[in-house]
Every structure is written in C-alpha cells, then in structure tokens.
Coordinates of C-alpha atoms in Angstrom, one line a residue:
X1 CA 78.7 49.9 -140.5
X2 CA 80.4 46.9 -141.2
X3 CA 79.5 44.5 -144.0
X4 CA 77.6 41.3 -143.2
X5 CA 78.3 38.0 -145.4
X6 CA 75.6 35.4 -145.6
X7 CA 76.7 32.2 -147.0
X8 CA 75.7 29.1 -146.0
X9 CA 78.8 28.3 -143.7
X10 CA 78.1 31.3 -141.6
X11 CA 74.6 30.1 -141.2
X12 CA 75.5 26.4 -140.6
X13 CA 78.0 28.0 -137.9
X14 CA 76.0 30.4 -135.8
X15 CA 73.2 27.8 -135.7
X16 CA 75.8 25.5 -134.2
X17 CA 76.9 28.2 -131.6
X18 CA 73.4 28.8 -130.7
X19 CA 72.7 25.5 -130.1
X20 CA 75.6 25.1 -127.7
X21 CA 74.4 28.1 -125.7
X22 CA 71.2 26.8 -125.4
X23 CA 72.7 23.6 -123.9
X24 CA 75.1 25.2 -121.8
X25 CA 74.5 29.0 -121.3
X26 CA 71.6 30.0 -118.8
X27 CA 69.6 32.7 -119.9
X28 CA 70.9 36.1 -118.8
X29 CA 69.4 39.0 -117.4
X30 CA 69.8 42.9 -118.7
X31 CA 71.3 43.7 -115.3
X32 CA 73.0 40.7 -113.1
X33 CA 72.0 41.9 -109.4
X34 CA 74.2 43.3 -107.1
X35 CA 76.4 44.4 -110.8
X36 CA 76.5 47.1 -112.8
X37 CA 76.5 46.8 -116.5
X38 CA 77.5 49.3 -119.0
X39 CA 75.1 50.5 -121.0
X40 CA 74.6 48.8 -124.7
X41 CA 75.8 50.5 -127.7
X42 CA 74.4 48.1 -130.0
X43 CA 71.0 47.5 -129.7
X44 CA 68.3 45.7 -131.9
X45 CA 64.9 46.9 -131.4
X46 CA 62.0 44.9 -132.1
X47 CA 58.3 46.1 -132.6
X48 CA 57.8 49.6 -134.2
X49 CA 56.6 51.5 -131.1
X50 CA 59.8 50.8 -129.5
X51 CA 62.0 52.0 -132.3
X52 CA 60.1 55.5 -132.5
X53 CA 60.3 55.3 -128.6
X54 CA 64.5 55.5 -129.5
X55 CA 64.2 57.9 -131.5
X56 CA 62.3 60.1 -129.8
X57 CA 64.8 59.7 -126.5
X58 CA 67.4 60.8 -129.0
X59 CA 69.5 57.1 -128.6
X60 CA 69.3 55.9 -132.1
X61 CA 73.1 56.3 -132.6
X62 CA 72.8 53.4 -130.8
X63 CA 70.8 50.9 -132.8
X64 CA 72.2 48.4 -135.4
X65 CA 69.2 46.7 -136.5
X66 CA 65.3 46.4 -136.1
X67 CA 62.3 44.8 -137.4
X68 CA 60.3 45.2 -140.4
X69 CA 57.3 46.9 -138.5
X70 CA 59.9 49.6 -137.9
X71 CA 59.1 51.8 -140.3
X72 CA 59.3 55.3 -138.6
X73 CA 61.3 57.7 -138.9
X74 CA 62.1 57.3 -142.4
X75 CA 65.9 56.4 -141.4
X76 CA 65.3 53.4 -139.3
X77 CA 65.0 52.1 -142.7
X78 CA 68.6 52.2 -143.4
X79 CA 69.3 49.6 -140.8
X80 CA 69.2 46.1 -141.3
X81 CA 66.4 44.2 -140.8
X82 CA 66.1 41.2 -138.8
X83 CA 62.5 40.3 -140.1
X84 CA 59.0 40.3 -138.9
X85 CA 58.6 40.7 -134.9
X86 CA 56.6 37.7 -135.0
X87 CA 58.3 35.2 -137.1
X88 CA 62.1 36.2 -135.9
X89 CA 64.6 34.4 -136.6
X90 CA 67.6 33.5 -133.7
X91 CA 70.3 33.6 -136.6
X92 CA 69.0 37.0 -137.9
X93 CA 68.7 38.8 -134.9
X94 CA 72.2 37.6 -133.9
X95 CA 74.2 37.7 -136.8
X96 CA 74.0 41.6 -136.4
X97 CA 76.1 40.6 -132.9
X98 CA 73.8 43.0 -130.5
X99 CA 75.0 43.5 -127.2
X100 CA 70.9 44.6 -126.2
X101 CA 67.7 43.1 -127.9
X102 CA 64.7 45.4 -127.0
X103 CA 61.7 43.2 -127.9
X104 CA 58.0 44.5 -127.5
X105 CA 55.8 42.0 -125.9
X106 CA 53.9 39.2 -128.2
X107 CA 57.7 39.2 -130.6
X108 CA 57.8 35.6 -131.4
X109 CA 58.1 32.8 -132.4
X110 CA 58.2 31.3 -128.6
X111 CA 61.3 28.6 -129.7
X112 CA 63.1 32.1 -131.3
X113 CA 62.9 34.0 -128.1
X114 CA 63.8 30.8 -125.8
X115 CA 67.0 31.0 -128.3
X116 CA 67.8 34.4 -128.0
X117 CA 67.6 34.1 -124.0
X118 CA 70.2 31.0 -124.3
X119 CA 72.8 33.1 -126.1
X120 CA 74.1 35.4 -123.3
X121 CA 73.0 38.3 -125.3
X122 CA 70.9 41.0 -123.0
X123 CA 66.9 41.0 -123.8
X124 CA 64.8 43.3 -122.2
X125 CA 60.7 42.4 -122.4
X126 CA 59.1 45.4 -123.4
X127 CA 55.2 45.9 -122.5
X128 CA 53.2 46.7 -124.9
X129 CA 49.4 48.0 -123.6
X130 CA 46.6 49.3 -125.5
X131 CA 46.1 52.5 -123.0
X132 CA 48.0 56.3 -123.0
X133 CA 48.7 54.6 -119.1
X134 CA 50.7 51.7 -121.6
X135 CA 52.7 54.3 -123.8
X136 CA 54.2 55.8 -120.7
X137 CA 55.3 52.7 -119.0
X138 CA 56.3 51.9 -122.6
X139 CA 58.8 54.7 -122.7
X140 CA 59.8 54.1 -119.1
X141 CA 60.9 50.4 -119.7
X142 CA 62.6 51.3 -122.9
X143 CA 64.7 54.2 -121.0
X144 CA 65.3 51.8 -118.0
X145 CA 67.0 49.2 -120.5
X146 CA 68.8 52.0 -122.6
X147 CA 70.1 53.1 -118.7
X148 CA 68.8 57.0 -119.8
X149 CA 65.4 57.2 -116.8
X150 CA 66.1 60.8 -116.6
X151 CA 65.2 61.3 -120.5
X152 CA 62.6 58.8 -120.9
X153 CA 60.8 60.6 -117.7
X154 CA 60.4 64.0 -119.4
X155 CA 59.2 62.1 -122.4
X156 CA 57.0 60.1 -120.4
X157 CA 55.4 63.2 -118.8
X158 CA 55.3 64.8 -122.2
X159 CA 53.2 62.2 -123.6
X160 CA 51.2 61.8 -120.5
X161 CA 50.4 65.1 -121.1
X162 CA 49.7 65.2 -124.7
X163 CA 47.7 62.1 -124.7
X164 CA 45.5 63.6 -121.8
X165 CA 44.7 67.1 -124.1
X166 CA 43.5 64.9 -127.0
X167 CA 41.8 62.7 -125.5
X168 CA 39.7 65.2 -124.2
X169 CA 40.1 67.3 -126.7
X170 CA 38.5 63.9 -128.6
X171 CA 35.8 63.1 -126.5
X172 CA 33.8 66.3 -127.4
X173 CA 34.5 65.1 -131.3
X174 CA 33.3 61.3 -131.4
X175 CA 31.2 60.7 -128.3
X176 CA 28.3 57.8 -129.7
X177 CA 30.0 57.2 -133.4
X178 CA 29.7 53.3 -133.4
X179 CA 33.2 52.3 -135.7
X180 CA 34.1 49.0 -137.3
X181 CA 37.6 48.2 -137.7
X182 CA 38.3 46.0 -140.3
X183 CA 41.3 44.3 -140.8
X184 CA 40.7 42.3 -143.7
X185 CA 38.2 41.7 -146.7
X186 CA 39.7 38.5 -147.9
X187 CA 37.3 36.8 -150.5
X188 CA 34.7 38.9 -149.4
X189 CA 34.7 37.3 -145.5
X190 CA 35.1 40.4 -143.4
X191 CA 37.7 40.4 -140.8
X192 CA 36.8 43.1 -137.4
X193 CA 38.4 43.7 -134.2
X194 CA 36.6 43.3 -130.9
X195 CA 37.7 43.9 -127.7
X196 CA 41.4 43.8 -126.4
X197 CA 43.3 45.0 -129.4
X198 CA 44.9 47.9 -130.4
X199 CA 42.0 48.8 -133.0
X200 CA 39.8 49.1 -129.7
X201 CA 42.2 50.6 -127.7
X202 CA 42.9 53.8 -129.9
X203 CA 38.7 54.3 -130.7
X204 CA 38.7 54.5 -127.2
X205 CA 41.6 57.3 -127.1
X206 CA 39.4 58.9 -129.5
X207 CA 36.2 58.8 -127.4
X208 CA 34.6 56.3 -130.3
X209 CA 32.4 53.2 -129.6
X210 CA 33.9 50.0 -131.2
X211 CA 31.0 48.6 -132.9
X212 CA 32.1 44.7 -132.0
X213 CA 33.3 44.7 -128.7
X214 CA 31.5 42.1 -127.4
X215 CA 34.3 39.7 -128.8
X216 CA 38.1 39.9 -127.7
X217 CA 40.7 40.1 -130.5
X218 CA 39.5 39.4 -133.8
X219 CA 37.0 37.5 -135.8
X220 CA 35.6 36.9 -139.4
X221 CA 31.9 38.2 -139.1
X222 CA 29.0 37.0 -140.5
X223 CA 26.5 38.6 -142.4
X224 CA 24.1 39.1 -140.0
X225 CA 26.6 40.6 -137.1
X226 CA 27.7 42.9 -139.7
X227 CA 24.3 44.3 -140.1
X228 CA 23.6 44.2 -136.6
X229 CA 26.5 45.9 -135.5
X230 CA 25.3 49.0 -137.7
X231 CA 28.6 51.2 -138.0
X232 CA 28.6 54.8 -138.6
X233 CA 32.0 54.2 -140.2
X234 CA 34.5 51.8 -141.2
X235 CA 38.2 52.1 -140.3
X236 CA 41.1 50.3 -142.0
X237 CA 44.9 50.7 -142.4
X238 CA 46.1 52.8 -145.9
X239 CA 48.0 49.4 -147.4
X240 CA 47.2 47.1 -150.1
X241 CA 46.2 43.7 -150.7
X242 CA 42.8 42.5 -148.5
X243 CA 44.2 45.1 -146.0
X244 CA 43.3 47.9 -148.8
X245 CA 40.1 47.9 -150.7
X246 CA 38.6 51.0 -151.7
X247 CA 35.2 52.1 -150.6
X248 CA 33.6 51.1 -153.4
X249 CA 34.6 47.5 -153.1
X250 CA 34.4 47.4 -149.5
X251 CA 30.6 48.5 -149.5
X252 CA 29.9 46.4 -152.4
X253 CA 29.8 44.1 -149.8
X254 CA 25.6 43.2 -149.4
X255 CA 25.9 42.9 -145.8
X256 CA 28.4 46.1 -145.5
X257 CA 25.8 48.0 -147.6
X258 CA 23.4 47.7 -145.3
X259 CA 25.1 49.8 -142.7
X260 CA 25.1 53.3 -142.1
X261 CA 28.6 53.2 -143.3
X262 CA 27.9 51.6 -146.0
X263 CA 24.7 53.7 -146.9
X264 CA 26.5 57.3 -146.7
X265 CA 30.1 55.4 -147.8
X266 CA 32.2 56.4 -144.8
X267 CA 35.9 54.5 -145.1
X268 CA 38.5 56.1 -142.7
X269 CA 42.1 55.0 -143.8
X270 CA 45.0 56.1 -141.4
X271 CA 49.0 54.3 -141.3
X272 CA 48.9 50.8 -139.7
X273 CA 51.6 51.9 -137.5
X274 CA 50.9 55.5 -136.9
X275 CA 47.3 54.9 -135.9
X276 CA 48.2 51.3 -134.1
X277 CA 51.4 52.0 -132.8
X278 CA 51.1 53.4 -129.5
X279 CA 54.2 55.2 -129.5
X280 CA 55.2 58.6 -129.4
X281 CA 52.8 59.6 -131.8
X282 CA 49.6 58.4 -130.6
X283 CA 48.5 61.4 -129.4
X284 CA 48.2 63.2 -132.9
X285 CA 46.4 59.9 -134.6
X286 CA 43.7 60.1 -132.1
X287 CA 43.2 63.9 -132.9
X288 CA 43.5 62.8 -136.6
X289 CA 40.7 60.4 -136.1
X290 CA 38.9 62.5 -134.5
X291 CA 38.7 65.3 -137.0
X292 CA 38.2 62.2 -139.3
X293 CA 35.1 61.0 -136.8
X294 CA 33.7 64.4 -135.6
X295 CA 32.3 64.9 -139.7
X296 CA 30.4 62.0 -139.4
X297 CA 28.9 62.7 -135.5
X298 CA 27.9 66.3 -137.1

C-alpha cells in the first residue's frame, strides 16, 4: 500500500479540487445506464456491518480503507481509517483515491455525503434495517455494488437460513423477559432505547420484550418510567466510559434498584457491534443472548 502524506498543502489542495467538482461535476451514479462499468478495486467501506459483509463474500482484497465502527475481523484494522461514519470527512474519505464508497445508510454528515457525490467518485447507499429480512437485502446491495450477485446470493440464503433457526431456536428461550437497553448512565441520567433502533430490533430476534417500546429511538428516562417499565434485565454494550458501568454502579441507581433487574442484579454485556451490527454474525448474538436471557426466564 502506498504511503499517504498529510501536510497542510495536500489538504488546502484536495479541498480546492472538491470544491470545483461540486461546482462543476454532477453527481455520478455506480453504474451509468445503458454502460457497463468495471468492477471497483478500491473500495472504502463505511459502517461496520458492511465491512464484515466484504469479508464474508471473500472481496476484501479489494478494500483500501473503512471506518472506525469497522472493527471486525481483526485485520480490517490494518487499513486506514477515514473516521467515524457519522462525522466523515470529504477530504478523508478521498485522500485514500477510492474508485467505490460503500456507505451504510444514516453515514453522515449530510454536507460530507453531498461532497462525496460531487466528486465523480462511485457511492453506493447501502440499507441498513433492523430485521434478518434487512441483513439479507443488506448483503444483496453490497454484492450488487461489488458486481459479485452470484456470491452474495448464497450468503444471503445462508443467513436467511441461519437467522430463521435461531430465531426460533430463541423464541422458546426469552418469550415474556421484559429487557432494558441502556445506552448510557451519564451523571446518573439513564439513557434507553425504544422502539425503531437496533437495540429493539435484535430483542426481537431474540424473542425478548423491549421494556420501552412505547418511544421510538432513544430517550433519557426518568425516575418513575424506569420503575414502571420493571425490566427483568438490563443490556448494555462491553465498552467503557458511561457506556460501561458495572452492575454495581449501574443498580446503585435508586430508581434502577427498584427493578427486577436491579433487585436480583441482572447486567447483560455483549460487543456494540457484534450484538448491534446486523451483519453476518447476527445470527450467533441472538443465540448468545438468548442463552444470556433464557437463565433469567427459568
């Protein structure tokens, strides 16, 4: 891989260039109609999900960078990073010259992406749904872009598959274990994920009840809905900071302490990205989970 040089010329350059495409460049597609393009050999993927997704379609020889929620398999971590999916930077992302940017859905900012469609370099929109029916069409988009359909089709139908077996497999586990997802416990304000987010999207994988669904995305609780809410259990993602507090400081918390959780201390910690992915290995962190739940429904 060849050596990139930051200095502040180069940046005061491409910055230049890219705002000369946006002026006079129209955004270009990932395949002009009526044309065929040849297929990318230097790709940047963005979100984790669609970086396992390369790997698992065995196309990785083809990426040159990705972002810093790309943290599986351990060697996407030898490629450059182009920062955080949703604070990108136009200059990053292009200074690694891709010829194909594969960017999960909600990568941002908005003025970063509008730059990135200026420049004449290829983008393909990846979805990004909170369902096994979202992983597949996942896989499918990616292959489409990457121009390999036939491989991403027996991966799609493996997963299909998979995902199916566990989730049934789950159902018989978790069925009525109320869970609180908790993103955060900064200063002691409690931080929970309702409806319409990945947190709710894999309980229901795993045949669990979120215990605050009826809010969408998420929202500092109070006291009192905390209580209410009564979880059986409290999941968070293994990291530190506000994102990692043990059990014993999470249900010091007097409202947490209240709950069933809190009462017989049941924290569940599982990978951001392996439990919130919804990539190629979903289907082995909802039966994960579920072992993790069925304890608690026994």
């Amino acid at each position: 891989m060849r050596e990139i040089f930051h200095s502040r010329f180069y940046g005061v350059a491409v910055a230049t260039a890219l705002t000369a495409a946006a002026l006079v460049t129209p955004a270009k597609s990932l395949f002009a109609e009526g044309t065929q393009q040849p297929p990318a050999n230097r790709v940047v993927a963005v979100g984790g999900s669609v970086t396992e997704v390369i790997y698992a379609l065995g196309e990785e020889e083809r990426l040159i960078g990705r972002d810093s929620t790309s943290i599986y398999p351990q060697d996407a971590l030898e490629l450059p990073d182009v920062g955080y999916m949703r604070a990108l930077s136009a200059e990053g992302v292009l200074s690694i010259d891709p010829e194909l940017i594969l960017m999960l859905d909600g990568s941002g900012p908005p003025e970063t992406v509008e730059l990135l469609q200026k420049s004449g370099v290829a983008i393909a929109n990846i979805p990004n749904a909170f369902t096994a029916e979202g992983i597949v069409t996942k896989v499918r988009a990616i292959g489409e872009a990457l121009d390999v359909p036939e491989k991403a089709e027996e991966l799609a139908v493996k997963l299909e598959t998979d995902l199916e077996a566990a989730r049934t497999q789950a159902a018989d586990q978790t069925s009525g274990v109320r869970v609180l997802f908790i993103l955060s416990t900064n200063g002691g304000r409690i931080l929970a994920s309702g409806s319409d987010t990945a947190a709710d999207g894999i309980l229901k994988l795993a045949g669990a009840e979120n215990a605050v669904a009826d809010f969408s995305g998420y929202k500092q609780l109070s006291d009192e809905a905390i209580i209410s809410a009564a979880p059986d259990a409290v999941l968070m993602m293994s990291r530190g900071g506000d994102h990692g507090a043990s059990a014993n400081e999470l249900f010091s918390h007097p409202a947490l302490a209240q709950t069933p959780a809190g009462i017989n201390n049941r924290l569940i910690k599982m990978g951001g990205q392996y439990l919130l992915g919804f990539g190629p290995r979903t289907a082995d962190a909802v039966r994960d989970l579920a072992v993790e739940l069925s304890s608690i429904r026994n």
